[in-house]
PDB file of C-alpha atoms in Angstrom:
ATOM      1  CA  MET A   7     -15.332-160.676  29.086  1.00  0.00           C
ATOM      2  CA  GLY A   8     -15.275-163.723  31.387  1.00  0.00           C
ATOM      3  CA  ALA A   9     -15.398-166.199  28.481  1.00  0.00           C
ATOM      4  CA  ALA A  10     -12.737-164.280  26.563  1.00  0.00           C
ATOM      5  CA  ALA A  11     -10.480-164.190  29.621  1.00  0.00           C
ATOM      6  CA  VAL A  12     -10.796-167.950  30.032  1.00  0.00           C
ATOM      7  CA  PHE A  13     -10.084-168.526  26.336  1.00  0.00           C
ATOM      8  CA  TYR A  14      -6.987-166.343  26.210  1.00  0.00           C
ATOM      9  CA  GLY A  15      -5.844-167.677  29.579  1.00  0.00           C
ATOM     10  CA  ALA A  16      -5.933-171.207  28.165  1.00  0.00           C
ATOM     11  CA  LEU A  17      -3.824-170.129  25.214  1.00  0.00           C
ATOM     12  CA  VAL A  18      -1.232-168.690  27.571  1.00  0.00           C
ATOM     13  CA  THR A  19      -1.212-171.713  29.905  1.00  0.00           C
ATOM     14  CA  PHE A  20      -1.246-174.414  27.225  1.00  0.00           C
ATOM     15  CA  ILE A  21       0.750-174.490  23.987  1.00  0.00           C
ATOM     16  CA  PRO A  22      -1.970-174.549  21.313  1.00  0.00           C
ATOM     17  CA  TRP A  23       0.024-175.243  18.139  1.00  0.00           C
ATOM     18  CA  PRO A  24      -0.132-178.772  16.669  1.00  0.00           C
ATOM     19  CA  ILE A  25       2.839-181.112  16.368  1.00  0.00           C
ATOM     20  CA  PRO A  26       3.036-182.566  12.816  1.00  0.00           C
ATOM     21  CA  GLU A  27       4.064-186.062  11.820  1.00  0.00           C
ATOM     22  CA  PRO A  28       7.779-186.215  10.964  1.00  0.00           C
ATOM     23  CA  ASP A  29       8.773-186.518   7.322  1.00  0.00           C
ATOM     24  CA  LEU A  30      10.818-189.692   7.794  1.00  0.00           C
ATOM     25  CA  PRO A  31      12.912-191.004   4.882  1.00  0.00           C
ATOM     26  CA  ALA A  32      11.807-194.355   3.509  1.00  0.00           C
ATOM     27  CA  SER A  33      15.172-196.016   4.098  1.00  0.00           C
ATOM     28  CA  VAL A  34      15.616-195.075   7.751  1.00  0.00           C
ATOM     29  CA  ASN A  35      16.256-198.008  10.110  1.00  0.00           C
ATOM     30  CA  SER A  36      13.016-199.122  11.753  1.00  0.00           C
ATOM     31  CA  VAL A  37      14.520-198.840  15.257  1.00  0.00           C
ATOM     32  CA  LEU A  38      15.393-195.198  14.673  1.00  0.00           C
ATOM     33  CA  ALA A  39      12.067-194.499  12.976  1.00  0.00           C
ATOM     34  CA  GLU A  40      10.036-196.029  15.803  1.00  0.00           C
ATOM     35  CA  ALA A  41      12.008-194.086  18.395  1.00  0.00           C
ATOM     36  CA  ALA A  42      11.371-190.833  16.542  1.00  0.00           C
ATOM     37  CA  ASN A  43       7.664-191.574  16.176  1.00  0.00           C
ATOM     38  CA  ALA A  44       7.452-192.409  19.876  1.00  0.00           C
ATOM     39  CA  ALA A  45       9.111-189.103  20.756  1.00  0.00           C
ATOM     40  CA  VAL A  46       6.757-187.118  18.521  1.00  0.00           C
ATOM     41  CA  ALA A  47       3.639-188.858  19.867  1.00  0.00           C
ATOM     42  CA  ALA A  48       4.677-188.399  23.487  1.00  0.00           C
ATOM     43  CA  TYR A  49       5.532-184.735  22.997  1.00  0.00           C
ATOM     44  CA  ARG A  50       2.258-184.122  21.175  1.00  0.00           C
ATOM     45  CA  THR A  51       0.286-185.711  24.019  1.00  0.00           C
ATOM     46  CA  ALA A  52       2.232-183.834  26.674  1.00  0.00           C
ATOM     47  CA  ARG A  53       1.581-180.487  25.027  1.00  0.00           C
ATOM     48  CA  ARG A  54      -2.115-181.264  24.685  1.00  0.00           C
ATOM     49  CA  MET A  55      -2.587-182.443  28.279  1.00  0.00           C
ATOM     50  CA  LEU A  56      -0.157-180.352  30.348  1.00  0.00           C
ATOM     51  CA  THR A  57       0.284-176.653  30.971  1.00  0.00           C
ATOM     52  CA  ARG A  58       3.600-174.859  30.519  1.00  0.00           C
ATOM     53  CA  PRO A  59       4.355-174.977  34.277  1.00  0.00           C
ATOM     54  CA  GLU A  60       3.541-178.698  34.348  1.00  0.00           C
ATOM     55  CA  LEU A  61       5.750-179.415  31.334  1.00  0.00           C
ATOM     56  CA  SER A  62       8.690-177.605  32.911  1.00  0.00           C
ATOM     57  CA  GLU A  63       8.338-179.062  36.411  1.00  0.00           C
ATOM     58  CA  GLU A  64      11.563-180.719  37.583  1.00  0.00           C
ATOM     59  CA  VAL A  65      10.703-184.296  38.520  1.00  0.00           C
ATOM     60  CA  ALA A  66      14.095-186.001  38.898  1.00  0.00           C
ATOM     61  CA  MET A  67      17.844-185.675  38.509  1.00  0.00           C
ATOM     62  CA  GLY A  68      19.112-187.101  35.224  1.00  0.00           C
ATOM     63  CA  ALA A  69      22.029-189.478  34.730  1.00  0.00           C
ATOM     64  CA  ASP A  70      23.958-186.532  33.313  1.00  0.00           C
ATOM     65  CA  GLY A  71      23.681-184.654  36.612  1.00  0.00           C
ATOM     66  CA  THR A  72      21.157-182.064  35.430  1.00  0.00           C
ATOM     67  CA  PRO A  73      17.484-181.742  36.451  1.00  0.00           C
ATOM     68  CA  THR A  74      14.883-183.635  34.430  1.00  0.00           C
ATOM     69  CA  MET A  75      11.746-181.761  33.378  1.00  0.00           C
ATOM     70  CA  ARG A  76       8.447-183.620  33.252  1.00  0.00           C
ATOM     71  CA  VAL A  77       8.294-183.227  29.469  1.00  0.00           C
ATOM     72  CA  ASP A  78      11.790-184.787  29.181  1.00  0.00           C
ATOM     73  CA  SER A  79      10.699-187.744  31.274  1.00  0.00           C
ATOM     74  CA  LEU A  80       7.518-188.381  29.303  1.00  0.00           C
ATOM     75  CA  VAL A  81       9.284-188.315  25.946  1.00  0.00           C
ATOM     76  CA  GLU A  82      12.213-190.414  27.135  1.00  0.00           C
ATOM     77  CA  ASP A  83       9.916-193.046  28.678  1.00  0.00           C
ATOM     78  CA  ALA A  84       8.134-193.492  25.356  1.00  0.00           C
ATOM     79  CA  ILE A  85      11.439-193.928  23.519  1.00  0.00           C
ATOM     80  CA  ALA A  86      12.688-196.383  26.164  1.00  0.00           C
ATOM     81  CA  GLU A  87       9.611-198.547  25.592  1.00  0.00           C
ATOM     82  CA  SER A  88      10.323-198.484  21.862  1.00  0.00           C
ATOM     83  CA  ALA A  89      13.968-199.480  22.416  1.00  0.00           C
ATOM     84  CA  GLN A  90      12.980-202.324  24.715  1.00  0.00           C
ATOM     85  CA  SER A  91      10.407-203.650  22.244  1.00  0.00           C
ATOM     86  CA  ASN A  92      13.113-203.630  19.569  1.00  0.00           C
ATOM     87  CA  GLN A  93      15.588-205.272  21.964  1.00  0.00           C
ATOM     88  CA  VAL A  94      18.293-202.637  21.590  1.00  0.00           C
ATOM     89  CA  ASN A  95      20.231-200.848  24.315  1.00  0.00           C
ATOM     90  CA  LEU A  96      19.545-197.206  25.106  1.00  0.00           C
ATOM     91  CA  LEU A  97      21.842-194.357  26.108  1.00  0.00           C
ATOM     92  CA  SER A  98      19.926-191.224  27.052  1.00  0.00           C
ATOM     93  CA  GLU A  99      20.685-188.091  29.049  1.00  0.00           C
ATOM     94  CA  GLU A 100      18.017-188.713  31.685  1.00  0.00           C
ATOM     95  CA  ALA A 101      17.992-192.501  32.148  1.00  0.00           C
ATOM     96  CA  GLY A 102      21.649-193.113  31.350  1.00  0.00           C
ATOM     97  CA  PHE A 103      22.551-196.512  29.876  1.00  0.00           C
ATOM     98  CA  ILE A 104      19.845-199.183  29.702  1.00  0.00           C
ATOM     99  CA  ASP A 105      21.268-202.581  28.785  1.00  0.00           C
ATOM    100  CA  ASN A 106      18.833-204.725  26.805  1.00  0.00           C
ATOM    101  CA  GLY A 107      21.513-207.284  25.910  1.00  0.00           C
ATOM    102  CA  SER A 108      22.182-206.086  22.375  1.00  0.00           C
ATOM    103  CA  SER A 109      25.264-205.148  20.362  1.00  0.00           C
ATOM    104  CA  THR A 110      23.174-202.246  19.019  1.00  0.00           C
ATOM    105  CA  THR A 111      22.669-199.128  21.122  1.00  0.00           C
ATOM    106  CA  LEU A 112      20.326-196.243  20.431  1.00  0.00           C
ATOM    107  CA  VAL A 113      22.037-193.045  21.611  1.00  0.00           C
ATOM    108  CA  ILE A 114      19.473-190.276  22.015  1.00  0.00           C
ATOM    109  CA  ASP A 115      18.765-186.798  23.152  1.00  0.00           C
ATOM    110  CA  PRO A 116      15.036-187.427  23.601  1.00  0.00           C
ATOM    111  CA  LEU A 117      14.079-183.763  23.734  1.00  0.00           C
ATOM    112  CA  ASP A 118      16.898-181.358  22.986  1.00  0.00           C
ATOM    113  CA  GLY A 119      15.902-177.805  23.830  1.00  0.00           C
ATOM    114  CA  SER A 120      13.738-178.821  26.794  1.00  0.00           C
ATOM    115  CA  ALA A 121      13.278-175.264  28.068  1.00  0.00           C
ATOM    116  CA  ASN A 122      12.123-174.207  24.609  1.00  0.00           C
ATOM    117  CA  ALA A 123       9.779-177.187  24.374  1.00  0.00           C
ATOM    118  CA  ALA A 124       8.203-176.550  27.763  1.00  0.00           C
ATOM    119  CA  SER A 125       7.630-172.843  27.153  1.00  0.00           C
ATOM    120  CA  GLY A 126       6.341-173.041  23.582  1.00  0.00           C
ATOM    121  CA  VAL A 127       9.403-171.706  21.775  1.00  0.00           C
ATOM    122  CA  PRO A 128       9.333-173.810  18.565  1.00  0.00           C
ATOM    123  CA  LEU A 129      12.987-174.859  18.711  1.00  0.00           C
ATOM    124  CA  SER A 130      13.313-178.384  20.064  1.00  0.00           C
ATOM    125  CA  CYS A 131      14.051-181.758  18.555  1.00  0.00           C
ATOM    126  CA  PHE A 132      14.486-185.493  18.934  1.00  0.00           C
ATOM    127  CA  SER A 133      17.956-186.683  17.987  1.00  0.00           C
ATOM    128  CA  GLY A 134      19.174-190.265  17.782  1.00  0.00           C
ATOM    129  CA  VAL A 135      22.084-192.370  16.570  1.00  0.00           C
ATOM    130  CA  LEU A 136      22.292-196.110  16.082  1.00  0.00           C
ATOM    131  CA  THR A 137      25.638-197.593  17.112  1.00  0.00           C
ATOM    132  CA  ARG A 138      26.887-201.145  16.722  1.00  0.00           C
ATOM    133  CA  ASP A 139      29.682-202.125  19.085  1.00  0.00           C
ATOM    134  CA  SER A 140      30.129-198.409  19.907  1.00  0.00           C
ATOM    135  CA  ILE A 141      30.519-197.445  16.218  1.00  0.00           C
ATOM    136  CA  ALA A 142      27.935-195.002  14.805  1.00  0.00           C
ATOM    137  CA  VAL A 143      26.122-196.275  11.711  1.00  0.00           C
ATOM    138  CA  GLU A 144      23.088-194.010  11.266  1.00  0.00           C
ATOM    139  CA  ALA A 145      21.724-190.742  12.667  1.00  0.00           C
ATOM    140  CA  MET A 146      18.535-188.708  12.533  1.00  0.00           C
ATOM    141  CA  THR A 147      17.324-185.419  13.999  1.00  0.00           C
ATOM    142  CA  VAL A 148      13.633-184.441  13.960  1.00  0.00           C
ATOM    143  CA  TRP A 149      12.550-180.828  14.439  1.00  0.00           C
ATOM    144  CA  LEU A 150       9.443-181.446  16.515  1.00  0.00           C
ATOM    145  CA  ASP A 151       7.482-178.288  15.732  1.00  0.00           C
ATOM    146  CA  THR A 152       7.881-178.562  11.968  1.00  0.00           C
ATOM    147  CA  GLY A 153       8.352-182.260  11.163  1.00  0.00           C
ATOM    148  CA  ARG A 154      11.606-181.538   9.293  1.00  0.00           C
ATOM    149  CA  VAL A 155      14.082-184.402   9.385  1.00  0.00           C
ATOM    150  CA  TRP A 156      17.832-184.681   8.831  1.00  0.00           C
ATOM    151  CA  TRP A 157      19.091-188.227   8.274  1.00  0.00           C
ATOM    152  CA  ALA A 158      22.372-189.781   7.265  1.00  0.00           C
ATOM    153  CA  LYS A 159      23.902-193.235   7.128  1.00  0.00           C
ATOM    154  CA  VAL A 160      27.641-193.748   7.440  1.00  0.00           C
ATOM    155  CA  GLY A 161      29.179-194.570   4.060  1.00  0.00           C
ATOM    156  CA  GLN A 162      26.236-193.321   2.009  1.00  0.00           C
ATOM    157  CA  SER A 163      25.769-190.033   0.182  1.00  0.00           C
ATOM    158  CA  THR A 164      23.518-187.372   1.670  1.00  0.00           C
ATOM    159  CA  PRO A 165      21.631-184.481   0.034  1.00  0.00           C
ATOM    160  CA  TYR A 166      22.922-182.037   2.643  1.00  0.00           C
ATOM    161  CA  ARG A 167      25.945-179.870   2.086  1.00  0.00           C
ATOM    162  CA  THR A 168      27.581-177.385   4.408  1.00  0.00           C
ATOM    163  CA  THR A 169      28.350-173.860   3.261  1.00  0.00           C
ATOM    164  CA  GLY A 170      32.000-174.797   2.729  1.00  0.00           C
ATOM    165  CA  ARG A 171      33.179-171.741   4.631  1.00  0.00           C
ATOM    166  CA  THR A 172      36.792-171.903   5.805  1.00  0.00           C
ATOM    167  CA  THR A 173      37.224-168.665   7.798  1.00  0.00           C
ATOM    168  CA  LEU A 174      35.718-167.480  11.082  1.00  0.00           C
ATOM    169  CA  ASP A 175      35.799-163.773  10.263  1.00  0.00           C
ATOM    170  CA  GLY A 176      32.319-162.850   9.053  1.00  0.00           C
ATOM    171  CA  ALA A 177      30.882-166.346   9.565  1.00  0.00           C
ATOM    172  CA  ALA A 178      27.332-167.115  10.734  1.00  0.00           C
ATOM    173  CA  VAL A 179      27.813-168.935  14.026  1.00  0.00           C
ATOM    174  CA  SER A 180      25.430-170.432  16.573  1.00  0.00           C
ATOM    175  CA  LEU A 181      26.736-170.492  20.139  1.00  0.00           C
ATOM    176  CA  LEU A 182      25.754-171.794  23.520  1.00  0.00           C
ATOM    177  CA  ARG A 183      24.884-168.904  25.809  1.00  0.00           C
ATOM    178  CA  PRO A 184      27.874-167.443  27.655  1.00  0.00           C
ATOM    179  CA  LYS A 185      28.600-168.908  31.088  1.00  0.00           C
ATOM    180  CA  ARG A 186      30.712-167.869  34.033  1.00  0.00           C
ATOM    181  CA  ASN A 187      33.698-169.941  32.982  1.00  0.00           C
ATOM    182  CA  ASN A 188      33.954-168.887  29.337  1.00  0.00           C
ATOM    183  CA  GLY A 189      33.097-165.196  29.020  1.00  0.00           C
ATOM    184  CA  GLU A 190      36.392-164.203  27.390  1.00  0.00           C
ATOM    185  CA  ALA A 191      36.357-167.129  24.943  1.00  0.00           C
ATOM    186  CA  TRP A 192      32.732-166.380  24.048  1.00  0.00           C
ATOM    187  CA  GLN A 193      33.600-162.769  23.306  1.00  0.00           C
ATOM    188  CA  ARG A 194      36.595-163.748  21.160  1.00  0.00           C
ATOM    189  CA  VAL A 195      34.369-165.855  18.920  1.00  0.00           C
ATOM    190  CA  ALA A 196      31.576-163.257  18.893  1.00  0.00           C
ATOM    191  CA  ALA A 197      33.964-160.462  17.921  1.00  0.00           C
ATOM    192  CA  ARG A 198      35.006-162.282  14.756  1.00  0.00           C
ATOM    193  CA  ALA A 199      31.691-163.775  13.661  1.00  0.00           C
ATOM    194  CA  GLY A 200      29.518-161.860  11.211  1.00  0.00           C
ATOM    195  CA  ARG A 201      26.242-163.134  12.662  1.00  0.00           C
ATOM    196  CA  LEU A 202      25.423-164.830  15.975  1.00  0.00           C
ATOM    197  CA  ARG A 203      22.488-166.955  17.086  1.00  0.00           C
ATOM    198  CA  ILE A 204      21.679-168.558  20.433  1.00  0.00           C
ATOM    199  CA  LEU A 205      18.855-171.026  19.836  1.00  0.00           C
ATOM    200  CA  GLY A 206      19.152-173.267  22.883  1.00  0.00           C
ATOM    201  CA  THR A 207      19.116-176.587  21.040  1.00  0.00           C
ATOM    202  CA  THR A 208      22.482-178.043  20.076  1.00  0.00           C
ATOM    203  CA  CYS A 209      21.160-180.953  18.017  1.00  0.00           C
ATOM    204  CA  LEU A 210      19.025-178.695  15.849  1.00  0.00           C
ATOM    205  CA  GLU A 211      21.818-176.150  15.475  1.00  0.00           C
ATOM    206  CA  THR A 212      24.324-178.756  14.304  1.00  0.00           C
ATOM    207  CA  ALA A 213      21.766-180.081  11.800  1.00  0.00           C
ATOM    208  CA  LEU A 214      21.541-176.551  10.410  1.00  0.00           C
ATOM    209  CA  VAL A 215      25.318-176.630   9.946  1.00  0.00           C
ATOM    210  CA  ALA A 216      24.969-179.870   7.969  1.00  0.00           C
ATOM    211  CA  GLU A 217      22.363-178.403   5.616  1.00  0.00           C
ATOM    212  CA  GLY A 218      24.264-175.163   5.062  1.00  0.00           C
ATOM    213  CA  SER A 219      21.929-172.777   6.889  1.00  0.00           C
ATOM    214  CA  VAL A 220      24.694-171.610   9.232  1.00  0.00           C
ATOM    215  CA  ASP A 221      28.459-171.916   9.000  1.00  0.00           C
ATOM    216  CA  ALA A 222      29.160-173.334  12.447  1.00  0.00           C
ATOM    217  CA  PHE A 223      27.989-174.149  15.944  1.00  0.00           C
ATOM    218  CA  ALA A 224      30.202-174.054  19.031  1.00  0.00           C
ATOM    219  CA  ASP A 225      30.337-174.403  22.755  1.00  0.00           C
ATOM    220  CA  PRO A 226      33.101-171.828  23.255  1.00  0.00           C
ATOM    221  CA  GLY A 227      34.981-173.508  26.055  1.00  0.00           C
ATOM    222  CA  SER A 228      32.350-174.053  28.753  1.00  0.00           C
ATOM    223  CA  ASP A 229      32.635-177.877  28.613  1.00  0.00           C
ATOM    224  CA  THR A 230      28.854-178.274  28.702  1.00  0.00           C
ATOM    225  CA  LEU A 231      28.079-180.791  25.968  1.00  0.00           C
ATOM    226  CA  ARG A 232      27.570-184.532  26.493  1.00  0.00           C
ATOM    227  CA  ILE A 233      27.899-187.234  23.892  1.00  0.00           C
ATOM    228  CA  VAL A 234      24.102-187.296  23.455  1.00  0.00           C
ATOM    229  CA  ASP A 235      24.256-183.632  22.399  1.00  0.00           C
ATOM    230  CA  LEU A 236      26.877-184.313  19.736  1.00  0.00           C
ATOM    231  CA  ALA A 237      26.057-187.872  18.638  1.00  0.00           C
ATOM    232  CA  ALA A 238      23.937-187.052  15.583  1.00  0.00           C
ATOM    233  CA  ALA A 239      26.304-184.275  14.522  1.00  0.00           C
ATOM    234  CA  LEU A 240      29.155-186.799  14.413  1.00  0.00           C
ATOM    235  CA  VAL A 241      27.304-188.509  11.546  1.00  0.00           C
ATOM    236  CA  LEU A 242      25.307-185.727   9.882  1.00  0.00           C
ATOM    237  CA  VAL A 243      27.962-183.021   9.646  1.00  0.00           C
ATOM    238  CA  PRO A 244      30.882-185.065   8.207  1.00  0.00           C
ATOM    239  CA  ALA A 245      28.490-186.675   5.711  1.00  0.00           C
ATOM    240  CA  ALA A 246      27.691-183.157   4.474  1.00  0.00           C
ATOM    241  CA  GLY A 247      31.353-182.167   4.127  1.00  0.00           C
ATOM    242  CA  GLY A 248      31.883-180.602   7.540  1.00  0.00           C
ATOM    243  CA  ALA A 249      33.797-181.440  10.710  1.00  0.00           C
ATOM    244  CA  VAL A 250      32.973-182.036  14.380  1.00  0.00           C
ATOM    245  CA  ILE A 251      35.710-181.607  16.982  1.00  0.00           C
ATOM    246  CA  ASP A 252      36.264-180.754  20.623  1.00  0.00           C
ATOM    247  CA  ALA A 253      37.838-177.321  21.098  1.00  0.00           C
ATOM    248  CA  ARG A 254      40.419-178.834  23.446  1.00  0.00           C
ATOM    249  CA  GLY A 255      41.277-181.727  21.135  1.00  0.00           C
ATOM    250  CA  ARG A 256      39.709-184.492  23.217  1.00  0.00           C
ATOM    251  CA  PRO A 257      38.340-187.502  21.311  1.00  0.00           C
ATOM    252  CA  LEU A 258      34.572-187.660  20.872  1.00  0.00           C
ATOM    253  CA  ASP A 259      33.460-191.226  21.536  1.00  0.00           C
ATOM    254  CA  PHE A 260      30.288-193.057  22.471  1.00  0.00           C
ATOM    255  CA  ASP A 261      31.132-193.560  26.127  1.00  0.00           C
ATOM    256  CA  PRO A 262      28.077-194.331  28.316  1.00  0.00           C
ATOM    257  CA  ASP A 263      29.576-192.150  31.069  1.00  0.00           C
ATOM    258  CA  LEU A 264      27.354-189.069  30.845  1.00  0.00           C
ATOM    259  CA  THR A 265      29.448-187.124  33.336  1.00  0.00           C
ATOM    260  CA  ARG A 266      31.982-186.549  30.536  1.00  0.00           C
ATOM    261  CA  ARG A 267      31.749-183.129  28.888  1.00  0.00           C
ATOM    262  CA  TRP A 268      33.102-181.500  25.751  1.00  0.00           C
ATOM    263  CA  SER A 269      33.319-178.057  24.162  1.00  0.00           C
ATOM    264  CA  GLY A 270      32.020-179.321  20.851  1.00  0.00           C
ATOM    265  CA  ILE A 271      32.368-177.532  17.540  1.00  0.00           C
ATOM    266  CA  ALA A 272      30.463-178.412  14.352  1.00  0.00           C
ATOM    267  CA  ALA A 273      31.671-176.469  11.342  1.00  0.00           C
ATOM    268  CA  ALA A 274      31.311-176.316   7.566  1.00  0.00           C
ATOM    269  CA  THR A 275      34.948-177.340   7.093  1.00  0.00           C
ATOM    270  CA  SER A 276      37.866-178.628   9.130  1.00  0.00           C
ATOM    271  CA  ALA A 277      39.616-175.294   8.574  1.00  0.00           C
ATOM    272  CA  LEU A 278      36.741-173.373  10.117  1.00  0.00           C
ATOM    273  CA  ALA A 279      36.500-175.827  13.021  1.00  0.00           C
ATOM    274  CA  ASP A 280      40.222-175.331  13.715  1.00  0.00           C
ATOM    275  CA  GLN A 281      39.863-171.545  13.606  1.00  0.00           C
ATOM    276  CA  LEU A 282      36.999-171.695  16.074  1.00  0.00           C
ATOM    277  CA  ALA A 283      39.029-173.891  18.401  1.00  0.00           C
ATOM    278  CA  GLU A 284      41.932-171.439  18.211  1.00  0.00           C
ATOM    279  CA  ALA A 285      39.619-168.527  19.033  1.00  0.00           C
ATOM    280  CA  VAL A 286      38.129-170.443  21.981  1.00  0.00           C
ATOM    281  CA  LEU A 287      41.542-171.276  23.414  1.00  0.00           C
ATOM    282  CA  GLY A 288      42.909-167.794  22.818  1.00  0.00           C
TER     283      GLY A 288
END
């Protein structure tokens, strides 16, 4: 019994499942590809070497004003090294803006869904956007536990297509969890949706909008999302026929000020995005 207890205890303490190599498209920019590979390698190593409590330990306060888990820090550090070796700037939720003297900036959420990643829930991702002079040119999201990749380049066709849904009533919607400041708005959206999901990873959820797996994703009025949460969606979703807006009509731009927040909506169509915004605002 002692050996069995140790074995099963290890499975509970560590996350035993392997992290696959990402299925990167051949034409992805090398800067974005190397950043993604760095994120995958760092996350794989962290899961192999650290227990769940160690992965989730808060080790710092991020530039966005939220606590940084150890797993966040390890993955972000690996990406920062990649960005520096490629001589591009970096904008990330933990480190903030790192100026490497380039007109190109890599805007990343190094590990979106950190709580999922640290506990072994297989819903977390790397998400990155290349910008030149603050204009997005290319985006990629990598689902870390599966190796699935969503990629799009501004001005080029993409194989993804949204569902094309135009109405909120009966729609499949992913939402941020309800918070103290948006309970009524959350309920208004929930009452009209046909199916709800709360996955805890905005970047992955907006990628699912782009590929047509769900009709929409929304932060229903809590003003939680930063530009790093929405950056990839701003490329992936419109390329697939959808729309990304702020529920309150504020412009979404690549500002390095990570204290700015939005109630972002990614939807299959502009009509659905507008209906969601109306429901949020009441």
